[in-house]
PDB file of N, CA and C in Angstrom:
ATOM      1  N   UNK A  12      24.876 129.073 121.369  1.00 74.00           N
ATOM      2  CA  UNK A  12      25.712 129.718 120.371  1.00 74.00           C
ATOM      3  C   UNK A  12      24.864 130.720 119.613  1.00 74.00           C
ATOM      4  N   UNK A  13      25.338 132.075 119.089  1.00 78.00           N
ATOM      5  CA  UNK A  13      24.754 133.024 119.245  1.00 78.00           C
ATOM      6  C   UNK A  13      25.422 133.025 117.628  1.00 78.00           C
ATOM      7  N   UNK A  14      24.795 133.295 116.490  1.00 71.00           N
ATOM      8  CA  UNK A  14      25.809 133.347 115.402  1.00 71.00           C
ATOM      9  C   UNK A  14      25.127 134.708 114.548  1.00 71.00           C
ATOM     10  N   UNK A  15      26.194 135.381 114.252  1.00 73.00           N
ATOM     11  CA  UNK A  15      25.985 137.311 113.901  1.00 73.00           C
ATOM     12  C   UNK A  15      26.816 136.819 112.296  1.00 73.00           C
ATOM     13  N   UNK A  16      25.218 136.686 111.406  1.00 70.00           N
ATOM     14  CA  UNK A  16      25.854 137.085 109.948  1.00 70.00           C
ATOM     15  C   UNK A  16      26.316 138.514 109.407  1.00 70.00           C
ATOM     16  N   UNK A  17      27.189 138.759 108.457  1.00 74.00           N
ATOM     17  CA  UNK A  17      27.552 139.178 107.685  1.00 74.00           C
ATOM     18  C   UNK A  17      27.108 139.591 106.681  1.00 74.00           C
ATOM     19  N   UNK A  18      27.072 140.449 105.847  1.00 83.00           N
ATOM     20  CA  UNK A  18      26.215 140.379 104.539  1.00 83.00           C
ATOM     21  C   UNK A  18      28.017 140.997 104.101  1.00 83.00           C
ATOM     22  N   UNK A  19      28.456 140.197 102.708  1.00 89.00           N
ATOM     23  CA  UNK A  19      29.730 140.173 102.663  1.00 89.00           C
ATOM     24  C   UNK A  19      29.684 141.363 101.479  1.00 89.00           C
ATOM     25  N   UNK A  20      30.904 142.336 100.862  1.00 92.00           N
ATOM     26  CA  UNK A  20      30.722 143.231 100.224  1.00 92.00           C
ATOM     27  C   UNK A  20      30.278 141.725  98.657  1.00 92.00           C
ATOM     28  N   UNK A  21      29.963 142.926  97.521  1.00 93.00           N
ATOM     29  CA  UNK A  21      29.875 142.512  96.174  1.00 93.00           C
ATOM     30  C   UNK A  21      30.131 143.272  94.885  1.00 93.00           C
ATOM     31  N   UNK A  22      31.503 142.822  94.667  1.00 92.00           N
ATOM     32  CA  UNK A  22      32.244 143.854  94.127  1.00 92.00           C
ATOM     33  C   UNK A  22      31.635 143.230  92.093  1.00 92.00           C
ATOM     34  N   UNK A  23      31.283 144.073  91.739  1.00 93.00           N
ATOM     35  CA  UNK A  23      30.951 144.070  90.133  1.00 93.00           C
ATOM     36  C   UNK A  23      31.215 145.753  89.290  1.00 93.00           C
ATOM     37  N   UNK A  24      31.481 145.029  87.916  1.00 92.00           N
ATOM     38  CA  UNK A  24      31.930 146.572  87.043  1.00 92.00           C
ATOM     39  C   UNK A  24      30.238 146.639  86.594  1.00 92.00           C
ATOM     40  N   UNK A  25      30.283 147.949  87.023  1.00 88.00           N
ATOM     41  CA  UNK A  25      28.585 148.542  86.490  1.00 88.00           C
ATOM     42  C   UNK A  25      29.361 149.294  85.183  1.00 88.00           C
ATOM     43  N   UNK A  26      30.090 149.309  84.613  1.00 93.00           N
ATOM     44  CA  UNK A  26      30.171 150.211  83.455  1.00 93.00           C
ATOM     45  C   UNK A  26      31.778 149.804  82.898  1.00 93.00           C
ATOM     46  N   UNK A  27      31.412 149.330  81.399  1.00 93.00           N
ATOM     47  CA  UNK A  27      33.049 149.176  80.979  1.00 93.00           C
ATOM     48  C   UNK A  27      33.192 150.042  79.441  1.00 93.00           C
ATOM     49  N   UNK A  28      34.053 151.066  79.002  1.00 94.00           N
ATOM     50  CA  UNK A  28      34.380 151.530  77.977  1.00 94.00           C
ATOM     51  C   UNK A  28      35.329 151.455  77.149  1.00 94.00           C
ATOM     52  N   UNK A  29      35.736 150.924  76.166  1.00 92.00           N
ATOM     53  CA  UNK A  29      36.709 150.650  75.317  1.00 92.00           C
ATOM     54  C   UNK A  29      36.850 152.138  74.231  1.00 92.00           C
ATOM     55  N   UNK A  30      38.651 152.512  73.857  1.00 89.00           N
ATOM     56  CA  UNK A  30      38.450 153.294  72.806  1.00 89.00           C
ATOM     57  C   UNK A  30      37.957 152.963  71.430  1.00 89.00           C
ATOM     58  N   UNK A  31      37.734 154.565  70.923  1.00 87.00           N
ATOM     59  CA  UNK A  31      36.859 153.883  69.612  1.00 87.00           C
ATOM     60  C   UNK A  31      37.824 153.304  68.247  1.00 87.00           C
ATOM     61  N   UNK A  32      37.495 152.365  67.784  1.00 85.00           N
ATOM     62  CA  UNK A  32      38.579 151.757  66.990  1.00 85.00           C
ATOM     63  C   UNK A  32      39.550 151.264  66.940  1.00 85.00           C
ATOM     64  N   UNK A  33      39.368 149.834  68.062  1.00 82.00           N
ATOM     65  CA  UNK A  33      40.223 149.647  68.250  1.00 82.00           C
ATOM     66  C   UNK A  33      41.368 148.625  67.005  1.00 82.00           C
ATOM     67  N   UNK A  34      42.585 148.422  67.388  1.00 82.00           N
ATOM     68  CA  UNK A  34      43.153 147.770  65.893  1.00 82.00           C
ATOM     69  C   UNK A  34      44.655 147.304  66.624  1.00 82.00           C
ATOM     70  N   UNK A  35      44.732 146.083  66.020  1.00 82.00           N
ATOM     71  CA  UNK A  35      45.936 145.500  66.431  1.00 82.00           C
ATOM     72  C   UNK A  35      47.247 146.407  66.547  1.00 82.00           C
ATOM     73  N   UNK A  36      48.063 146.038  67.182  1.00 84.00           N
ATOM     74  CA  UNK A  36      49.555 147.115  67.311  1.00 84.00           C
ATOM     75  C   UNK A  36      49.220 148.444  67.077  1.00 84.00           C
ATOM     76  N   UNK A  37      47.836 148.935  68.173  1.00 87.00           N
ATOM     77  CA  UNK A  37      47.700 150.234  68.477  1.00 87.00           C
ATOM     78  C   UNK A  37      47.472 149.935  69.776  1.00 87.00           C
ATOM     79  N   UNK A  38      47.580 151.611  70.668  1.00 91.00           N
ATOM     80  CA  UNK A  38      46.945 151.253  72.007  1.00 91.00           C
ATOM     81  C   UNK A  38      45.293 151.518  71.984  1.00 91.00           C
ATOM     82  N   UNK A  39      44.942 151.104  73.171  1.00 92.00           N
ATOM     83  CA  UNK A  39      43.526 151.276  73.333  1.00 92.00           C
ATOM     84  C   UNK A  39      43.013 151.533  74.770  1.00 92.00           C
ATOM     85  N   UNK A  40      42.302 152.517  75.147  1.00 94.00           N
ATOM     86  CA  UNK A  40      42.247 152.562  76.551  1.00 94.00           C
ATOM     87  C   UNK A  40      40.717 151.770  77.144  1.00 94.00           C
ATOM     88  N   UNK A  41      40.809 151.405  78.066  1.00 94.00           N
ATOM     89  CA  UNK A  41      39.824 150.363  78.662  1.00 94.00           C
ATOM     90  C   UNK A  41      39.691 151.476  80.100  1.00 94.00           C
ATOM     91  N   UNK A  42      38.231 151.761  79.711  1.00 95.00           N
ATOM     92  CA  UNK A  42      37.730 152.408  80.869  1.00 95.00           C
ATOM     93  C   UNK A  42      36.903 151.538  82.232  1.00 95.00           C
ATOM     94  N   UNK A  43      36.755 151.316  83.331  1.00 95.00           N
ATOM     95  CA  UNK A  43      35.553 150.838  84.101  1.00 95.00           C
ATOM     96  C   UNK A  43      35.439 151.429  85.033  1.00 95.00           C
ATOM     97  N   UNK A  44      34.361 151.526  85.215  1.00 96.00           N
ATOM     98  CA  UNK A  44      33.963 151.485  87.302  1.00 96.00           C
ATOM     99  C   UNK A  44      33.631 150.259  88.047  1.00 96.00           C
ATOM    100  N   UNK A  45      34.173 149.819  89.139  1.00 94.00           N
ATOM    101  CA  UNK A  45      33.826 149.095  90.116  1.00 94.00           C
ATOM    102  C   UNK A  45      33.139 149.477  91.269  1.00 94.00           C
ATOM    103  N   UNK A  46      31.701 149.035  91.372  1.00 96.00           N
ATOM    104  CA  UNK A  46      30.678 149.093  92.402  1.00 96.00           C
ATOM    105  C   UNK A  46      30.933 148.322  93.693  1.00 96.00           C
ATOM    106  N   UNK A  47      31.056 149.394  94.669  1.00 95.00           N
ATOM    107  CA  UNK A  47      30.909 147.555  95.924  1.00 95.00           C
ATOM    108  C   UNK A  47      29.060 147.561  96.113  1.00 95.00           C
ATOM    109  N   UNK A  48      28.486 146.603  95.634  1.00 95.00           N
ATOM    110  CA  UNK A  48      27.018 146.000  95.938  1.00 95.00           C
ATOM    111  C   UNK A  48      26.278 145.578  97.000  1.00 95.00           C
ATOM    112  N   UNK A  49      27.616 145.495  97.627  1.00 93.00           N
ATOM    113  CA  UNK A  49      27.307 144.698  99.163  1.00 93.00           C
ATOM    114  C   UNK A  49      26.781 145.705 100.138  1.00 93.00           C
ATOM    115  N   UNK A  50      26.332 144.513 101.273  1.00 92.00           N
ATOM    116  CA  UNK A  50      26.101 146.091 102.484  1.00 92.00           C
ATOM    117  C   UNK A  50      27.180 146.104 102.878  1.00 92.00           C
ATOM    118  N   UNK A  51      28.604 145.524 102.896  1.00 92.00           N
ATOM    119  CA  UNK A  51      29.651 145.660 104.194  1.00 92.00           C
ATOM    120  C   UNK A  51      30.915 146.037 103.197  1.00 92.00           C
ATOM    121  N   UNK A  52      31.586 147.243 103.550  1.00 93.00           N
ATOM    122  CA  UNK A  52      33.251 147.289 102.895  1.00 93.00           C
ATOM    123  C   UNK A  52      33.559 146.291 102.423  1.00 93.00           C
ATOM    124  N   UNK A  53      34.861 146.297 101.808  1.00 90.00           N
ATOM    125  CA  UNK A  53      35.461 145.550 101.266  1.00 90.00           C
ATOM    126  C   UNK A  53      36.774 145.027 102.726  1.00 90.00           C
ATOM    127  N   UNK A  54      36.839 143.511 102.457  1.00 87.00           N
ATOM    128  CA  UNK A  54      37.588 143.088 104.081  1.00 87.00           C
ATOM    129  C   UNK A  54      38.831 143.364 103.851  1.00 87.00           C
ATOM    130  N   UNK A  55      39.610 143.167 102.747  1.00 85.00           N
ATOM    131  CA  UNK A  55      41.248 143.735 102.231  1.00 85.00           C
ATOM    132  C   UNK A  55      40.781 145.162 101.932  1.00 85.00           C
ATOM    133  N   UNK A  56      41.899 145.451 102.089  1.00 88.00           N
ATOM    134  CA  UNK A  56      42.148 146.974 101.728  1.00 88.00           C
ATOM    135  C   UNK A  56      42.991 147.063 100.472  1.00 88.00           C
ATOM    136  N   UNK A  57      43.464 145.590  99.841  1.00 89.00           N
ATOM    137  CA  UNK A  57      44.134 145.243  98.887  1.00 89.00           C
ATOM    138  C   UNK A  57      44.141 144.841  97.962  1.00 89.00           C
ATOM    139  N   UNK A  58      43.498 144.723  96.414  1.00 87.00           N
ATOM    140  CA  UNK A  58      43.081 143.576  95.564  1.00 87.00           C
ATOM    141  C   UNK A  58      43.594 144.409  94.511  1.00 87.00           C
ATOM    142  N   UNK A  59      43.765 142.900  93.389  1.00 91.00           N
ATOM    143  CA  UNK A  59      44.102 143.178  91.770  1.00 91.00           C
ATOM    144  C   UNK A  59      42.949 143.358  90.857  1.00 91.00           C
ATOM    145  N   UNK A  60      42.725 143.753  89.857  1.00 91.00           N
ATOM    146  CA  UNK A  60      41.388 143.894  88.824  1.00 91.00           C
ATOM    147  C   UNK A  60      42.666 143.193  87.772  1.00 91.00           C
ATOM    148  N   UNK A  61      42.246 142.575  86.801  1.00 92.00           N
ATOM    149  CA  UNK A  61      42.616 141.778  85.815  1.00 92.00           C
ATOM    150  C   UNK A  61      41.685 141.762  84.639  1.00 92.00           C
ATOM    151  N   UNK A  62      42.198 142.180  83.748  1.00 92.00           N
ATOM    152  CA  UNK A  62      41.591 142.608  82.263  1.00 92.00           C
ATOM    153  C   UNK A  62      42.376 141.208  81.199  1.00 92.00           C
ATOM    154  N   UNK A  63      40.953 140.616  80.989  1.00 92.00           N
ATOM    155  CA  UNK A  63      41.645 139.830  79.699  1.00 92.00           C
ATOM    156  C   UNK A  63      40.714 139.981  78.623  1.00 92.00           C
ATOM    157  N   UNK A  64      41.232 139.535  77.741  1.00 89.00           N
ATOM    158  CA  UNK A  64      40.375 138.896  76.439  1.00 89.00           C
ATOM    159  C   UNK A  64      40.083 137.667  76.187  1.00 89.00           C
ATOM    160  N   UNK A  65      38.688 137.624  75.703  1.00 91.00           N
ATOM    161  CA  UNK A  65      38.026 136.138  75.562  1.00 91.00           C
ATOM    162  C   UNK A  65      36.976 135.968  74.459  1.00 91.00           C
ATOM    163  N   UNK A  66      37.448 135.120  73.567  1.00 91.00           N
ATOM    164  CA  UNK A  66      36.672 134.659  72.686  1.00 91.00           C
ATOM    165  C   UNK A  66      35.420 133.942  72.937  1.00 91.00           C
ATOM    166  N   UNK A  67      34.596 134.078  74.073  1.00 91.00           N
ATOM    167  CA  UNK A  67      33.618 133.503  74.212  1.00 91.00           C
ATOM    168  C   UNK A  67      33.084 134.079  75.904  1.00 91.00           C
ATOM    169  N   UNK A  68      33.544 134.755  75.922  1.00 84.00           N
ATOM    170  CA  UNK A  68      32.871 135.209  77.086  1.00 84.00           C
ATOM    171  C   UNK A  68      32.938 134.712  78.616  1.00 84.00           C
ATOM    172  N   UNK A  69      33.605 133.425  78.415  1.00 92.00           N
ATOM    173  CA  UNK A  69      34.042 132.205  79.559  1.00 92.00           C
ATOM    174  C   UNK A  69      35.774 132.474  79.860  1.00 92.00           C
ATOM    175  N   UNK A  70      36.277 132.999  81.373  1.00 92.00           N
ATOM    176  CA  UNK A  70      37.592 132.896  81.658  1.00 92.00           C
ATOM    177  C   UNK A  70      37.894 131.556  82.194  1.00 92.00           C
ATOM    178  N   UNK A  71      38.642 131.084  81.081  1.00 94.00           N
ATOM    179  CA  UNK A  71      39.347 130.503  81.131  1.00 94.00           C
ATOM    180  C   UNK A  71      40.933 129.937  80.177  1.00 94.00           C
ATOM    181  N   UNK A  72      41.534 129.166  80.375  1.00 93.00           N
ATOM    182  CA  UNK A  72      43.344 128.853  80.506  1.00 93.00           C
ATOM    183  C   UNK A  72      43.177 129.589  79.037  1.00 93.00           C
ATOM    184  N   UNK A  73      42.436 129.560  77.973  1.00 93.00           N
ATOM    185  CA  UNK A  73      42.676 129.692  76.736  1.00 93.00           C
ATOM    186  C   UNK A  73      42.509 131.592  76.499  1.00 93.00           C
ATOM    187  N   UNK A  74      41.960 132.055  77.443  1.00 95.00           N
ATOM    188  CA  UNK A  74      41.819 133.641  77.511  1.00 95.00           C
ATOM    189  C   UNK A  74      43.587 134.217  77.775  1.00 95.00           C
ATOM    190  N   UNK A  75      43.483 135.735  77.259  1.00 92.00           N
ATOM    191  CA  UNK A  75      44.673 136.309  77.148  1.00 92.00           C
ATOM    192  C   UNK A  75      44.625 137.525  78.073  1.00 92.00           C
ATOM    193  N   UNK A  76      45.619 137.644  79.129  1.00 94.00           N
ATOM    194  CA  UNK A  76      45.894 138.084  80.200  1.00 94.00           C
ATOM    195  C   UNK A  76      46.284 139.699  79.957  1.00 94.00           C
ATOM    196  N   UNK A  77      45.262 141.175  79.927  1.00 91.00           N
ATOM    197  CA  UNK A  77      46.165 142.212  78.821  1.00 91.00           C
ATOM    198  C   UNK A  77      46.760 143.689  79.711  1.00 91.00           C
ATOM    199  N   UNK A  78      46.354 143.025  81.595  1.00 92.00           N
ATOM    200  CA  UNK A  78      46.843 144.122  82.452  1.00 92.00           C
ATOM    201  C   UNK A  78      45.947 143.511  83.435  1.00 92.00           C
ATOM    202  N   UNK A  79      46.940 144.074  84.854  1.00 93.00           N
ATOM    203  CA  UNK A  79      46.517 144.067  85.899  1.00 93.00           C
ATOM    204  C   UNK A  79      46.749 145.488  86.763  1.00 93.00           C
ATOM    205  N   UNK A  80      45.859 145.514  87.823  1.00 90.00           N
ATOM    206  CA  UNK A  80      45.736 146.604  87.733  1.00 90.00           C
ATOM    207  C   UNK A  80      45.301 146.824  89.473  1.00 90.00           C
ATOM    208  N   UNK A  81      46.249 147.161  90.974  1.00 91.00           N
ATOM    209  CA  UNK A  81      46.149 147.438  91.779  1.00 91.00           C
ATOM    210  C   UNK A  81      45.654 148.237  92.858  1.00 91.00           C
ATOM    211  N   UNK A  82      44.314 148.024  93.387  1.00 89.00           N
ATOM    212  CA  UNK A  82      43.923 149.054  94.357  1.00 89.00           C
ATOM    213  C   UNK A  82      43.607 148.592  95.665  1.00 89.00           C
ATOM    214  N   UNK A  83      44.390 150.010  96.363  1.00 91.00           N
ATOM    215  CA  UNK A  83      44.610 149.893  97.493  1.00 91.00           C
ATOM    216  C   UNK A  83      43.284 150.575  98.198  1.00 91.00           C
ATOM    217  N   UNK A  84      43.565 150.276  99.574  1.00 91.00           N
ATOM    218  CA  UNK A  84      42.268 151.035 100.310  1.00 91.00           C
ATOM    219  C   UNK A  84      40.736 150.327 100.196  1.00 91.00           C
ATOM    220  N   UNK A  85      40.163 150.199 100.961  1.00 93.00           N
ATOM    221  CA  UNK A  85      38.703 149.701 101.066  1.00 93.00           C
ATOM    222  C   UNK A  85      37.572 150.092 100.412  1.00 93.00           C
ATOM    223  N   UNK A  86      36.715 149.756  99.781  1.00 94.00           N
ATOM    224  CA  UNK A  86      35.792 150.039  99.285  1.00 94.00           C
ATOM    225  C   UNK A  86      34.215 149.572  99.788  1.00 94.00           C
ATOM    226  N   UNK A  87      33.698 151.211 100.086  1.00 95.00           N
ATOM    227  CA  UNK A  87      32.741 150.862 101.383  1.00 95.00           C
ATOM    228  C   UNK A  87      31.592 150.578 100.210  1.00 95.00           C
ATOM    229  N   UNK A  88      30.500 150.582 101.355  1.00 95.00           N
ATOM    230  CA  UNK A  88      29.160 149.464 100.178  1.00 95.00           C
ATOM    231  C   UNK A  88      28.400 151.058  99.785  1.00 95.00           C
ATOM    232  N   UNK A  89      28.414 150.931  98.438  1.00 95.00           N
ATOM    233  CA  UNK A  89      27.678 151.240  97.422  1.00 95.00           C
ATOM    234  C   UNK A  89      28.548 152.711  96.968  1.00 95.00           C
ATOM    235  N   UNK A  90      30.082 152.003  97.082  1.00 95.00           N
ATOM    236  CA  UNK A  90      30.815 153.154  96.703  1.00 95.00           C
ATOM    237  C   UNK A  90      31.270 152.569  95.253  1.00 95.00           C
ATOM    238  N   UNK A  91      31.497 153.189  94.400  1.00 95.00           N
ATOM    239  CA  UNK A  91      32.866 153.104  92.820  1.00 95.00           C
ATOM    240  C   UNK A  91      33.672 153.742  93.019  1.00 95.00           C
ATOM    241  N   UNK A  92      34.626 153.222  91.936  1.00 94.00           N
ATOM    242  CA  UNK A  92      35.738 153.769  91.747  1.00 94.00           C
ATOM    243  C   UNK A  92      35.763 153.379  90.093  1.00 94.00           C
ATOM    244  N   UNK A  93      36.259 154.611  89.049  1.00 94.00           N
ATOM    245  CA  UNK A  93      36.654 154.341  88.193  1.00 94.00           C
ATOM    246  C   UNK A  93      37.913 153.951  88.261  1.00 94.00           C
ATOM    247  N   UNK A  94      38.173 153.580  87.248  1.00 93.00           N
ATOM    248  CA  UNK A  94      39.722 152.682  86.807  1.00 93.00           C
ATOM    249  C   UNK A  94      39.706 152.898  85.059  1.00 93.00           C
ATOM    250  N   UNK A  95      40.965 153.090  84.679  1.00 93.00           N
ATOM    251  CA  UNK A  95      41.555 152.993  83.180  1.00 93.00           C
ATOM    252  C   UNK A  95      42.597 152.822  83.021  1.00 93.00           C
ATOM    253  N   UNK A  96      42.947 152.058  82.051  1.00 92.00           N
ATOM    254  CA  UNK A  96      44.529 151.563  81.593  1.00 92.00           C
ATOM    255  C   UNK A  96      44.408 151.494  80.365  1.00 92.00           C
ATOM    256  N   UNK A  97      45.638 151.549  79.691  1.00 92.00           N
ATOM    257  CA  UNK A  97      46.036 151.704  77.962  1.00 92.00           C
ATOM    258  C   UNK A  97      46.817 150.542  77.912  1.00 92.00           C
ATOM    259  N   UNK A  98      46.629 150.090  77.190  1.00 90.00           N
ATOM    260  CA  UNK A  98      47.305 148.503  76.566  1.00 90.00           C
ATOM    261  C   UNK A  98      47.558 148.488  75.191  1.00 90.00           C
ATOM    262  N   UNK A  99      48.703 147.988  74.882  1.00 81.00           N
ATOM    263  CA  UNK A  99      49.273 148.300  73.343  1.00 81.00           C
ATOM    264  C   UNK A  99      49.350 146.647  72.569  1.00 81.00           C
TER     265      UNK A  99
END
C-alpha cells in the first residue's frame, strides 16, 4: 500500500477591521481578508464565514451570531480574498 499525503488548505483571517466608533443601534462595517495557508486549494468551492460577538474570546452557545457571509469558488494556497459586511 502506497499512501500519497495531502497537505490540506488552511484557511485563517490575516487582517480584521472594524468602523471607527462603533455604538449600539448604528451600523458598523467589519472588514477582513481570508488567507488560504495551506499548500493545496480549498476542496469545496463552497463555504460560509460567520461573524459573531464574544465576550471572551471563546465561540461558544453564549456568543451572538451578527452575519453570515457566502463564498463561492476555490481558494488556491496562498491566495486572499477580502470580505466586508455592515451590520446594524
Amino acid at each position: 500500500v502506497i499512501s500519497i499525503g495531502i497537505d490540506p488548505p488552511d484557511l485563517a483571517i490575516s487582517s480584521i477591521g472594524v468602523s471607527a466608533n462603533p455604538m449600539a443601534g448604528r451600523e458598523v462595517t467589519i472588514s477582513y481578508v481570508v488567507t488560504n495557508r495551506g499548500n493545496s486549494p480549498t476542496l469545496n468551492s463552497f463555504w460560509q464565514d460567520a461573524i459573531y460577538i464574544s465576550d471572551d474570546g471563546i465561540l461558544d452557545a453564549g456568543d451572538l451570531r451578527l452575519d453570515e457571509r457566502e463564498r463561492i469558488g476555490k481558494l488556491a494556497p496562498n491566495q486572499s480574498e477580502q470580505r466586508t459586511t455592515t451590520i446594524r
